[in-house]
Amino acid sequence: MPKPLILVTNDDGITAPGLRMLIRYMKDLGDVVVVAPDSPQSGMGHAITIDSTLYFKRVVTDPGDGALEEYSCSGTPADCVKLALQELLPRRPDLCVSGINHGSNASINVIYSGTMSAAIEAGIEGVPAIGFSLCDYSWEADFRPAEKAVKQIARESLKQGIPEGVVLNVNIPRTRGELPKGIRVCRQARANWKEKFDKRTNPSGRDYYWLTGEFELLDKGMDTDEWALAQGYVSVVPTQFDLTAHHAIQELNNWSLHE
Amino acid sequence: MPKPLILVTNDDGITAPGLRMLIRYMKDLGDVVVVAPDSPQSGMGHAITIDSTLYFKRVVTDPGDGALEEYSCSGTPADCVKLALQELLPRRPDLCVSGINHGSNASINVIYSGTMSAAIEAGIEGVPAIGFSLCDYSWEADFRPAEKAVKQIARESLKQGIPEGVVLNVNIPRTRGELPKGIRVCRQARANWKEKFDKRTNPSGRDYYWLTGEFELLDKGMDTDEWALAQGYVSVVPTQFDLTAHHAIQELNNWSLHE
């Protein structure tokens, strides 16, 4: 039986330690091709490049990682997946994995996540897909405790098949060298960011702002990703791109929209 | 009773005809403040600006439009909403409207939509919000047939309140001067884009690509936004930012994730 073909991408860029680690983990499961942004794309949400040109090039970043081929692309994570599927891969991949992101994409962060947008793009195209994120923003984050869970979830995804219309949002707790306690299937916790705009003045006297903020958890449920992570578990949230709030259709049908 | 305060934004930029028209429609319903990108941001998905600085300035674009105040911002649509809510508005708005986009955001387009990302950002912050789009990409599109439906949907949203966790994705069919046939509450149609990468060579001999594609409808349902639009109706899809595929949780719990 041929080995599974696995597309690896991310939003932190092709040199990010989290991507290099994910390549190493995936080569134990199949043949790996990498198509990743040539520079960091965090916070890009589900952006695509429609009004400027896209470049890509074949690169050799670290032969020891064992990827069959690697390409860096000038576009966003979603662009990378589109380009990989249409132009670069020898055949349809069996799995697309994105990450491992340096920082959480749990809860409402999924909405802003370039890591997840790559996975969602693959899902829209019918390719089983997973976004992996470690709850540690540091470039020196320790990814080793994540290895077992990352491989287990990828292996099960290859074996069981991910349900249609669903991609997996996997977040890994920050542990101090220890293994996570286990893996929990969760729902997305309700939360938002309390923005603060840090106002400064540039050398020409013009005001500008840095966007900062504090995460505000608004959900006490014990079935959420935030709860699982706080307890030391890896969270797996099945995530969909049909955004219809089906439960609200009936209510809206009672509005006066039809005269 | 004070007039409702309405935040108007978009992704085509502060000078776009669709935004100017939306301001005029909204001033019949309340006090209008505009915070919109200083340049087009289409295809930006739910991007936010975290690694560069944000500028905004108070502008007077067209006094005849009747907005109380207008601000242009260097950021994305989601940035505009965050900045408006935290820094620029005198109080919490009663409604946020985004658009009117030049081009469809129905079906899977919602995922890539800057127009909808602004509405979703407001929804995350608990502000009732609607994204409006006209299925005509032209800068000279005729927005007049949309007026009645846009006002009706905004008026009902102010009166009834939009269900929590839901924002409205409204798409308006392209008609040749006639009114749409009516308004339909719909679900998001299943579809994707069949990408084509148009390969060219730049003057230095390097290959580059333009992302193009064809929309592929994969859904024969008569309850979808694409169906309603094809019949000449305005589509209203209640859209949510809890992306959890709740129906898939049980299936994933049967995977071997727990040893």
mmCIF file of N, CA and C in Angstrom, chain A residues 43-49 52-56 82-83 86-87 108 111-112 121 124-125 152 156-157 160-161 163-164 166 168 183 185-188 190 192 195 197 202 206-211 238-245 247 249 251-253 255-259, chain B residues 43-49 52-56 82-83 86-87 108 111-112 121 124-125 152 156-157 160-161 163-164 166 168 183 185 187-188 190 192 195 197 202 206-211 238-245 247-249 251-253 255-259:
data_model
loop_
_atom_site.group_PDB
_atom_site.id
_atom_site.type_symbol
_atom_site.label_atom_id
_atom_site.label_comp_id
_atom_site.label_asym_id
_atom_site.label_seq_id
_atom_site.Cartn_x
_atom_site.Cartn_y
_atom_site.Cartn_z
ATOM 1 N N GLY A 43 -2.660 36.218 12.381
ATOM 2 C CA GLY A 43 -3.768 37.176 12.430
ATOM 3 C C GLY A 43 -4.371 37.446 11.075
ATOM 4 N N MET A 44 -3.986 36.634 10.067
ATOM 5 C CA MET A 44 -4.485 36.889 8.716
ATOM 6 C C MET A 44 -5.886 36.355 8.496
ATOM 7 N N GLY A 45 -6.465 35.651 9.459
ATOM 8 C CA GLY A 45 -7.786 35.091 9.247
ATOM 9 C C GLY A 45 -7.808 34.307 7.960
ATOM 10 N N HIS A 46 -8.942 34.316 7.283
ATOM 11 C CA HIS A 46 -9.048 33.524 6.063
ATOM 12 C C HIS A 46 -8.776 34.375 4.833
ATOM 13 N N ALA A 47 -7.689 35.144 4.876
ATOM 14 C CA ALA A 47 -7.355 36.008 3.752
ATOM 15 C C ALA A 47 -6.888 35.182 2.560
ATOM 16 N N ILE A 48 -7.183 35.685 1.361
ATOM 17 C CA ILE A 48 -6.621 35.132 0.124
ATOM 18 C C ILE A 48 -6.107 36.294 -0.712
ATOM 19 N N THR A 49 -5.202 35.991 -1.610
ATOM 20 C CA THR A 49 -4.560 37.038 -2.399
ATOM 21 C C THR A 49 -5.243 37.125 -3.754
ATOM 22 N N SER A 52 -3.070 40.873 -5.826
ATOM 23 C CA SER A 52 -1.652 40.995 -6.131
ATOM 24 C C SER A 52 -1.139 39.635 -6.588
ATOM 25 N N THR A 53 0.101 39.588 -7.006
ATOM 26 C CA THR A 53 0.615 38.364 -7.621
ATOM 27 C C THR A 53 1.179 37.427 -6.561
ATOM 28 N N LEU A 54 1.186 36.156 -6.880
ATOM 29 C CA LEU A 54 1.702 35.126 -5.988
ATOM 30 C C LEU A 54 2.989 34.547 -6.568
ATOM 31 N N TYR A 55 3.980 34.431 -5.728
ATOM 32 C CA TYR A 55 5.218 33.772 -6.115
ATOM 33 C C TYR A 55 5.408 32.548 -5.236
ATOM 34 N N PHE A 56 6.045 31.526 -5.786
ATOM 35 C CA PHE A 56 6.497 30.454 -4.901
ATOM 36 C C PHE A 56 7.837 29.960 -5.407
ATOM 37 N N LYS A 82 -4.421 26.342 -1.561
ATOM 38 C CA LYS A 82 -4.967 26.374 -2.925
ATOM 39 C C LYS A 82 -3.871 26.044 -3.947
ATOM 40 N N LEU A 83 -2.723 26.667 -3.777
ATOM 41 C CA LEU A 83 -1.614 26.469 -4.702
ATOM 42 C C LEU A 83 -1.112 25.019 -4.649
ATOM 43 N N GLN A 86 -3.745 22.688 -6.353
ATOM 44 C CA GLN A 86 -3.960 22.878 -7.792
ATOM 45 C C GLN A 86 -2.690 22.712 -8.610
ATOM 46 N N GLU A 87 -1.548 23.065 -8.042
ATOM 47 C CA GLU A 87 -0.346 23.181 -8.869
ATOM 48 C C GLU A 87 0.819 22.317 -8.424
ATOM 49 N N ILE A 108 -12.437 31.632 20.694
ATOM 50 C CA ILE A 108 -12.733 32.594 19.632
ATOM 51 C C ILE A 108 -11.509 32.877 18.762
ATOM 52 N N ILE A 111 -11.329 32.223 14.905
ATOM 53 C CA ILE A 111 -11.844 33.178 13.898
ATOM 54 C C ILE A 111 -10.703 33.990 13.262
ATOM 55 N N TYR A 112 -9.662 34.260 14.011
ATOM 56 C CA TYR A 112 -8.569 35.110 13.545
ATOM 57 C C TYR A 112 -7.386 34.291 13.026
ATOM 58 N N GLU A 121 -9.453 25.745 4.518
ATOM 59 C CA GLU A 121 -9.366 25.765 3.061
ATOM 60 C C GLU A 121 -9.255 24.340 2.506
ATOM 61 N N ILE A 124 -12.659 22.654 2.840
ATOM 62 C CA ILE A 124 -13.595 23.097 1.797
ATOM 63 C C ILE A 124 -13.346 22.309 0.511
ATOM 64 N N GLU A 125 -12.091 22.004 0.252
ATOM 65 C CA GLU A 125 -11.739 21.252 -0.958
ATOM 66 C C GLU A 125 -11.900 19.742 -0.773
ATOM 67 N N GLN A 152 -0.987 10.788 17.314
ATOM 68 C CA GLN A 152 -2.183 9.978 17.586
ATOM 69 C C GLN A 152 -3.395 10.541 16.844
ATOM 70 N N GLU A 156 -5.255 8.705 13.713
ATOM 71 C CA GLU A 156 -6.689 8.382 13.763
ATOM 72 C C GLU A 156 -7.451 9.057 12.632
ATOM 73 N N SER A 157 -7.034 10.277 12.269
ATOM 74 C CA SER A 157 -7.704 10.978 11.177
ATOM 75 C C SER A 157 -7.514 10.252 9.858
ATOM 76 N N GLN A 160 -9.680 6.810 10.431
ATOM 77 C CA GLN A 160 -11.140 6.900 10.569
ATOM 78 C C GLN A 160 -11.757 7.798 9.496
ATOM 79 N N GLY A 161 -10.973 8.734 8.971
ATOM 80 C CA GLY A 161 -11.562 9.745 8.085
ATOM 81 C C GLY A 161 -12.276 10.787 8.932
ATOM 82 N N PRO A 163 -15.143 13.517 9.564
ATOM 83 C CA PRO A 163 -16.490 13.692 8.990
ATOM 84 C C PRO A 163 -16.517 14.823 7.954
ATOM 85 N N GLU A 164 -17.345 14.682 6.929
ATOM 86 C CA GLU A 164 -17.421 15.673 5.854
ATOM 87 C C GLU A 164 -17.860 17.034 6.394
ATOM 88 N N VAL A 166 -16.094 18.983 8.166
ATOM 89 C CA VAL A 166 -15.493 19.217 9.489
ATOM 90 C C VAL A 166 -13.975 19.224 9.368
ATOM 91 N N LEU A 168 -10.442 19.626 12.116
ATOM 92 C CA LEU A 168 -10.153 19.551 13.550
ATOM 93 C C LEU A 168 -9.291 20.722 13.994
ATOM 94 N N ILE A 183 -6.311 13.493 25.802
ATOM 95 C CA ILE A 183 -6.947 14.210 24.692
ATOM 96 C C ILE A 183 -8.448 14.285 24.963
ATOM 97 N N VAL A 185 -12.238 15.652 23.339
ATOM 98 C CA VAL A 185 -13.056 16.244 22.279
ATOM 99 C C VAL A 185 -13.953 17.286 22.935
ATOM 100 N N CYS A 186 -13.960 18.508 22.396
ATOM 101 C CA CYS A 186 -14.573 19.650 23.083
ATOM 102 C C CYS A 186 -15.417 20.479 22.128
ATOM 103 N N ARG A 187 -16.159 21.407 22.703
ATOM 104 C CA ARG A 187 -16.750 22.485 21.906
ATOM 105 C C ARG A 187 -15.927 23.755 22.122
ATOM 106 N N GLN A 188 -16.092 24.703 21.200
ATOM 107 C CA GLN A 188 -15.404 26.003 21.253
ATOM 108 C C GLN A 188 -15.961 26.835 22.416
ATOM 109 N N ARG A 190 -17.019 30.008 24.673
ATOM 110 C CA ARG A 190 -17.460 31.370 24.378
ATOM 111 C C ARG A 190 -16.481 32.333 25.048
ATOM 112 N N ASN A 192 -14.224 36.440 24.297
ATOM 113 C CA ASN A 192 -13.808 37.476 23.346
ATOM 114 C C ASN A 192 -12.536 38.139 23.854
ATOM 115 N N GLU A 195 -10.254 44.516 23.814
ATOM 116 C CA GLU A 195 -9.187 45.242 23.145
ATOM 117 C C GLU A 195 -8.704 46.434 23.971
ATOM 118 N N PHE A 197 -6.233 49.713 22.801
ATOM 119 C CA PHE A 197 -5.395 50.314 21.776
ATOM 120 C C PHE A 197 -4.349 51.150 22.485
ATOM 121 N N ASN A 202 4.245 59.132 16.565
ATOM 122 C CA ASN A 202 5.441 58.833 15.769
ATOM 123 C C ASN A 202 6.350 60.074 15.700
ATOM 124 N N ARG A 206 2.484 62.302 14.513
ATOM 125 C CA ARG A 206 1.188 61.706 14.206
ATOM 126 C C ARG A 206 0.908 60.548 15.164
ATOM 127 N N ASP A 207 -0.354 60.504 15.660
ATOM 128 C CA ASP A 207 -0.733 59.416 16.565
ATOM 129 C C ASP A 207 -0.893 58.109 15.804
ATOM 130 N N TYR A 208 -0.478 57.022 16.453
ATOM 131 C CA TYR A 208 -0.778 55.708 15.901
ATOM 132 C C TYR A 208 -1.094 54.778 17.059
ATOM 133 N N TYR A 209 -1.545 53.566 16.708
ATOM 134 C CA TYR A 209 -2.015 52.628 17.719
ATOM 135 C C TYR A 209 -1.422 51.248 17.505
ATOM 136 N N TRP A 210 -1.155 50.577 18.616
ATOM 137 C CA TRP A 210 -0.904 49.138 18.587
ATOM 138 C C TRP A 210 -2.136 48.459 19.162
ATOM 139 N N LEU A 211 -2.592 47.418 18.461
ATOM 140 C CA LEU A 211 -3.716 46.636 18.960
ATOM 141 C C LEU A 211 -3.211 45.627 19.987
ATOM 142 N N PRO A 238 -14.171 19.738 16.748
ATOM 143 C CA PRO A 238 -14.597 19.600 15.358
ATOM 144 C C PRO A 238 -15.184 20.944 14.917
ATOM 145 N N THR A 239 -14.640 21.485 13.838
ATOM 146 C CA THR A 239 -14.933 22.851 13.432
ATOM 147 C C THR A 239 -15.518 22.816 12.022
ATOM 148 N N GLN A 240 -16.571 23.626 11.796
ATOM 149 C CA GLN A 240 -17.234 23.555 10.484
ATOM 150 C C GLN A 240 -17.188 24.899 9.774
ATOM 151 N N PHE A 241 -17.344 24.818 8.442
ATOM 152 C CA PHE A 241 -17.340 26.042 7.641
ATOM 153 C C PHE A 241 -18.710 26.329 7.049
ATOM 154 N N ASP A 242 -19.711 25.509 7.400
ATOM 155 C CA ASP A 242 -21.090 25.954 7.207
ATOM 156 C C ASP A 242 -21.406 26.811 8.424
ATOM 157 N N LEU A 243 -21.446 28.125 8.235
ATOM 158 C CA LEU A 243 -21.617 29.039 9.368
ATOM 159 C C LEU A 243 -23.093 29.276 9.701
ATOM 160 N N THR A 244 -24.006 28.620 8.974
ATOM 161 C CA THR A 244 -25.434 28.853 9.217
ATOM 162 C C THR A 244 -25.808 28.560 10.674
ATOM 163 N N ALA A 245 -26.473 29.513 11.307
ATOM 164 C CA ALA A 245 -27.025 29.299 12.644
ATOM 165 C C ALA A 245 -28.424 28.717 12.447
ATOM 166 N N HIS A 247 -30.448 27.110 14.154
ATOM 167 C CA HIS A 247 -31.432 27.307 15.220
ATOM 168 C C HIS A 247 -32.117 28.675 15.139
ATOM 169 N N ILE A 249 -33.063 30.223 12.244
ATOM 170 C CA ILE A 249 -33.865 30.412 11.022
ATOM 171 C C ILE A 249 -35.346 30.590 11.353
ATOM 172 N N GLU A 251 -36.751 31.708 14.082
ATOM 173 C CA GLU A 251 -37.008 33.015 14.703
ATOM 174 C C GLU A 251 -37.037 34.119 13.647
ATOM 175 N N LEU A 252 -36.086 34.100 12.734
ATOM 176 C CA LEU A 252 -36.037 35.150 11.705
ATOM 177 C C LEU A 252 -37.247 35.072 10.773
ATOM 178 N N ASN A 253 -37.787 33.883 10.608
ATOM 179 C CA ASN A 253 -38.969 33.764 9.746
ATOM 180 C C ASN A 253 -40.193 34.444 10.345
ATOM 181 N N TRP A 255 -39.965 37.490 11.614
ATOM 182 C CA TRP A 255 -39.802 38.926 11.420
ATOM 183 C C TRP A 255 -40.700 39.397 10.272
ATOM 184 N N SER A 256 -40.951 40.726 10.257
ATOM 185 C CA SER A 256 -41.756 41.296 9.169
ATOM 186 C C SER A 256 -40.853 41.595 7.979
ATOM 187 N N LEU A 257 -40.531 40.573 7.227
ATOM 188 C CA LEU A 257 -39.630 40.745 6.084
ATOM 189 C C LEU A 257 -40.374 40.486 4.780
ATOM 190 N N HIS A 258 -41.634 40.128 4.884
ATOM 191 C CA HIS A 258 -42.239 39.531 3.695
ATOM 192 C C HIS A 258 -43.342 40.364 3.052
ATOM 193 N N GLU A 259 -43.587 41.570 3.594
ATOM 194 C CA GLU A 259 -44.637 42.364 2.907
ATOM 195 C C GLU A 259 -44.079 43.051 1.668
ATOM 196 N N GLY B 43 -11.168 40.170 0.259
ATOM 197 C CA GLY B 43 -10.468 38.893 0.385
ATOM 198 C C GLY B 43 -9.628 38.795 1.644
ATOM 199 N N MET B 44 -9.803 39.751 2.560
ATOM 200 C CA MET B 44 -8.974 39.768 3.772
ATOM 201 C C MET B 44 -9.473 38.808 4.843
ATOM 202 N N GLY B 45 -10.613 38.168 4.626
ATOM 203 C CA GLY B 45 -11.123 37.272 5.651
ATOM 204 C C GLY B 45 -11.181 37.997 6.974
ATOM 205 N N HIS B 46 -10.965 37.261 8.069
ATOM 206 C CA HIS B 46 -11.062 37.903 9.373
ATOM 207 C C HIS B 46 -9.680 38.332 9.869
ATOM 208 N N ALA B 47 -8.934 39.015 9.011
ATOM 209 C CA ALA B 47 -7.602 39.464 9.394
ATOM 210 C C ALA B 47 -7.680 40.590 10.426
ATOM 211 N N ILE B 48 -6.705 40.642 11.298
ATOM 212 C CA ILE B 48 -6.516 41.769 12.210
ATOM 213 C C ILE B 48 -5.047 42.169 12.169
ATOM 214 N N THR B 49 -4.781 43.390 12.563
ATOM 215 C CA THR B 49 -3.432 43.931 12.463
ATOM 216 C C THR B 49 -2.759 43.826 13.823
ATOM 217 N N SER B 52 1.709 45.361 12.946
ATOM 218 C CA SER B 52 2.103 46.671 12.456
ATOM 219 C C SER B 52 1.195 47.711 13.095
ATOM 220 N N THR B 53 1.474 48.962 12.832
ATOM 221 C CA THR B 53 0.754 50.028 13.533
ATOM 222 C C THR B 53 -0.520 50.400 12.775
ATOM 223 N N LEU B 54 -1.467 50.940 13.519
ATOM 224 C CA LEU B 54 -2.749 51.373 12.957
ATOM 225 C C LEU B 54 -2.848 52.892 13.017
ATOM 226 N N TYR B 55 -3.268 53.462 11.924
ATOM 227 C CA TYR B 55 -3.536 54.895 11.886
ATOM 228 C C TYR B 55 -5.008 55.109 11.582
ATOM 229 N N PHE B 56 -5.580 56.196 12.091
ATOM 230 C CA PHE B 56 -6.899 56.589 11.605
ATOM 231 C C PHE B 56 -6.933 58.103 11.550
ATOM 232 N N LYS B 82 -13.097 47.102 15.862
ATOM 233 C CA LYS B 82 -12.465 47.130 17.181
ATOM 234 C C LYS B 82 -12.147 48.572 17.580
ATOM 235 N N LEU B 83 -11.566 49.312 16.646
ATOM 236 C CA LEU B 83 -11.190 50.696 16.924
ATOM 237 C C LEU B 83 -12.428 51.555 17.189
ATOM 238 N N GLN B 86 -13.887 50.643 20.704
ATOM 239 C CA GLN B 86 -13.039 50.956 21.861
ATOM 240 C C GLN B 86 -12.656 52.421 21.955
ATOM 241 N N GLU B 87 -12.516 53.089 20.819
ATOM 242 C CA GLU B 87 -11.892 54.409 20.848
ATOM 243 C C GLU B 87 -12.764 55.525 20.271
ATOM 244 N N ILE B 108 -20.110 29.881 0.271
ATOM 245 C CA ILE B 108 -18.784 29.732 0.870
ATOM 246 C C ILE B 108 -18.006 31.050 0.866
ATOM 247 N N ILE B 111 -16.665 32.896 4.054
ATOM 248 C CA ILE B 111 -15.401 32.541 4.711
ATOM 249 C C ILE B 111 -14.275 33.526 4.361
ATOM 250 N N TYR B 112 -14.307 34.056 3.141
ATOM 251 C CA TYR B 112 -13.229 34.930 2.663
ATOM 252 C C TYR B 112 -13.581 36.412 2.805
ATOM 253 N N GLU B 121 -17.064 40.547 13.781
ATOM 254 C CA GLU B 121 -16.324 41.179 14.880
ATOM 255 C C GLU B 121 -17.284 41.923 15.817
ATOM 256 N N ILE B 124 -19.239 39.372 17.850
ATOM 257 C CA ILE B 124 -18.431 38.826 18.947
ATOM 258 C C ILE B 124 -18.455 39.771 20.141
ATOM 259 N N GLU B 125 -18.491 41.062 19.855
ATOM 260 C CA GLU B 125 -18.516 42.071 20.929
ATOM 261 C C GLU B 125 -19.937 42.328 21.445
ATOM 262 N N GLN B 152 -35.481 47.617 5.411
ATOM 263 C CA GLN B 152 -36.423 46.725 6.095
ATOM 264 C C GLN B 152 -35.684 45.776 7.044
ATOM 265 N N GLU B 156 -35.925 45.940 11.126
ATOM 266 C CA GLU B 156 -36.366 44.780 11.908
ATOM 267 C C GLU B 156 -35.293 44.337 12.898
ATOM 268 N N SER B 157 -34.038 44.450 12.503
ATOM 269 C CA SER B 157 -32.945 44.071 13.415
ATOM 270 C C SER B 157 -32.935 44.980 14.633
ATOM 271 N N GLN B 160 -36.398 43.950 16.589
ATOM 272 C CA GLN B 160 -36.524 42.603 17.158
ATOM 273 C C GLN B 160 -35.274 42.194 17.940
ATOM 274 N N GLY B 161 -34.143 42.782 17.603
ATOM 275 C CA GLY B 161 -32.885 42.297 18.180
ATOM 276 C C GLY B 161 -32.463 41.036 17.462
ATOM 277 N N PRO B 163 -30.679 37.452 17.303
ATOM 278 C CA PRO B 163 -30.359 36.452 18.342
ATOM 279 C C PRO B 163 -28.876 36.470 18.723
ATOM 280 N N GLU B 164 -28.599 36.199 19.990
ATOM 281 C CA GLU B 164 -27.223 36.246 20.482
ATOM 282 C C GLU B 164 -26.344 35.226 19.751
ATOM 283 N N VAL B 166 -25.342 35.487 16.751
ATOM 284 C CA VAL B 166 -25.710 35.418 15.339
ATOM 285 C C VAL B 166 -25.507 36.782 14.691
ATOM 286 N N LEU B 168 -26.161 38.647 10.656
ATOM 287 C CA LEU B 168 -26.894 38.374 9.423
ATOM 288 C C LEU B 168 -26.011 38.591 8.201
ATOM 289 N N ILE B 183 -37.759 38.876 0.283
ATOM 290 C CA ILE B 183 -36.648 38.532 1.183
ATOM 291 C C ILE B 183 -36.861 37.102 1.670
ATOM 292 N N VAL B 185 -35.255 34.014 4.264
ATOM 293 C CA VAL B 185 -34.299 33.520 5.268
ATOM 294 C C VAL B 185 -33.790 32.163 4.781
ATOM 295 N N ARG B 187 -30.320 29.055 4.418
ATOM 296 C CA ARG B 187 -29.062 28.516 4.927
ATOM 297 C C ARG B 187 -27.974 28.743 3.876
ATOM 298 N N GLN B 188 -26.713 28.661 4.327
ATOM 299 C CA GLN B 188 -25.551 28.826 3.449
ATOM 300 C C GLN B 188 -25.461 27.637 2.494
ATOM 301 N N ARG B 190 -23.901 24.871 0.005
ATOM 302 C CA ARG B 190 -22.614 24.183 -0.087
ATOM 303 C C ARG B 190 -22.004 24.474 -1.458
ATOM 304 N N ASN B 192 -17.845 25.456 -3.554
ATOM 305 C CA ASN B 192 -16.456 25.865 -3.400
ATOM 306 C C ASN B 192 -15.991 26.557 -4.675
ATOM 307 N N GLU B 195 -10.230 26.540 -8.221
ATOM 308 C CA GLU B 195 -9.176 27.508 -8.498
ATOM 309 C C GLU B 195 -8.496 27.251 -9.834
ATOM 310 N N PHE B 197 -4.820 28.811 -11.366
ATOM 311 C CA PHE B 197 -3.722 29.742 -11.211
ATOM 312 C C PHE B 197 -3.246 30.123 -12.596
ATOM 313 N N ASN B 202 7.340 37.467 -15.203
ATOM 314 C CA ASN B 202 7.586 38.908 -15.053
ATOM 315 C C ASN B 202 8.777 39.341 -15.907
ATOM 316 N N ARG B 206 10.941 35.770 -13.967
ATOM 317 C CA ARG B 206 10.466 34.934 -12.874
ATOM 318 C C ARG B 206 8.966 34.658 -13.025
ATOM 319 N N ASP B 207 8.575 33.397 -12.783
ATOM 320 C CA ASP B 207 7.157 33.051 -12.894
ATOM 321 C C ASP B 207 6.371 33.601 -11.708
ATOM 322 N N TYR B 208 5.180 34.047 -11.995
ATOM 323 C CA TYR B 208 4.261 34.399 -10.917
ATOM 324 C C TYR B 208 2.866 33.959 -11.299
ATOM 325 N N TYR B 209 1.939 34.065 -10.370
ATOM 326 C CA TYR B 209 0.591 33.546 -10.566
ATOM 327 C C TYR B 209 -0.460 34.570 -10.155
ATOM 328 N N TRP B 210 -1.555 34.576 -10.894
ATOM 329 C CA TRP B 210 -2.772 35.246 -10.440
ATOM 330 C C TRP B 210 -3.756 34.158 -10.030
ATOM 331 N N LEU B 211 -4.371 34.356 -8.862
ATOM 332 C CA LEU B 211 -5.403 33.435 -8.399
ATOM 333 C C LEU B 211 -6.727 33.790 -9.066
ATOM 334 N N PRO B 238 -28.670 33.598 8.794
ATOM 335 C CA PRO B 238 -28.153 33.805 10.152
ATOM 336 C C PRO B 238 -26.835 33.057 10.264
ATOM 337 N N THR B 239 -25.788 33.765 10.633
ATOM 338 C CA THR B 239 -24.421 33.250 10.568
ATOM 339 C C THR B 239 -23.815 33.286 11.962
ATOM 340 N N GLN B 240 -23.113 32.222 12.343
ATOM 341 C CA GLN B 240 -22.601 32.148 13.715
ATOM 342 C C GLN B 240 -21.086 32.049 13.754
ATOM 343 N N PHE B 241 -20.514 32.450 14.888
ATOM 344 C CA PHE B 241 -19.067 32.395 15.045
ATOM 345 C C PHE B 241 -18.660 31.343 16.065
ATOM 346 N N ASP B 242 -19.653 30.579 16.586
ATOM 347 C CA ASP B 242 -19.305 29.314 17.236
ATOM 348 C C ASP B 242 -19.193 28.302 16.113
ATOM 349 N N LEU B 243 -17.955 27.945 15.776
ATOM 350 C CA LEU B 243 -17.727 27.062 14.630
ATOM 351 C C LEU B 243 -17.815 25.580 14.988
ATOM 352 N N THR B 244 -18.132 25.276 16.252
ATOM 353 C CA THR B 244 -18.183 23.866 16.663
ATOM 354 C C THR B 244 -19.180 23.072 15.822
ATOM 355 N N ALA B 245 -18.724 21.961 15.271
ATOM 356 C CA ALA B 245 -19.623 21.020 14.589
ATOM 357 C C ALA B 245 -20.150 20.062 15.649
ATOM 358 N N HIS B 247 -22.568 18.159 15.914
ATOM 359 C CA HIS B 247 -23.008 16.820 15.487
ATOM 360 C C HIS B 247 -21.840 15.834 15.355
ATOM 361 N N ALA B 248 -20.604 16.347 15.287
ATOM 362 C CA ALA B 248 -19.452 15.460 15.074
ATOM 363 C C ALA B 248 -18.784 15.032 16.378
ATOM 364 N N ILE B 249 -19.184 15.634 17.479
ATOM 365 C CA ILE B 249 -18.496 15.359 18.747
ATOM 366 C C ILE B 249 -18.635 13.891 19.143
ATOM 367 N N GLU B 251 -19.154 11.268 17.260
ATOM 368 C CA GLU B 251 -18.334 10.399 16.398
ATOM 369 C C GLU B 251 -16.861 10.433 16.808
ATOM 370 N N LEU B 252 -16.354 11.637 17.078
ATOM 371 C CA LEU B 252 -14.936 11.742 17.458
ATOM 372 C C LEU B 252 -14.659 11.064 18.795
ATOM 373 N N ASN B 253 -15.655 11.039 19.653
ATOM 374 C CA ASN B 253 -15.457 10.385 20.944
ATOM 375 C C ASN B 253 -15.270 8.878 20.812
ATOM 376 N N TRP B 255 -13.237 7.636 18.544
ATOM 377 C CA TRP B 255 -11.870 7.416 18.063
ATOM 378 C C TRP B 255 -10.981 6.930 19.217
ATOM 379 N N SER B 256 -9.864 6.311 18.843
ATOM 380 C CA SER B 256 -8.913 5.855 19.866
ATOM 381 C C SER B 256 -7.980 6.995 20.250
ATOM 382 N N LEU B 257 -8.482 7.896 21.057
ATOM 383 C CA LEU B 257 -7.680 9.047 21.463
ATOM 384 C C LEU B 257 -7.325 8.977 22.934
ATOM 385 N N HIS B 258 -7.824 7.950 23.608
ATOM 386 C CA HIS B 258 -7.805 8.052 25.050
ATOM 387 C C HIS B 258 -6.869 7.090 25.760
ATOM 388 N N GLU B 259 -6.138 6.275 24.972
ATOM 389 C CA GLU B 259 -5.227 5.384 25.705
ATOM 390 C C GLU B 259 -3.989 6.145 26.159
#
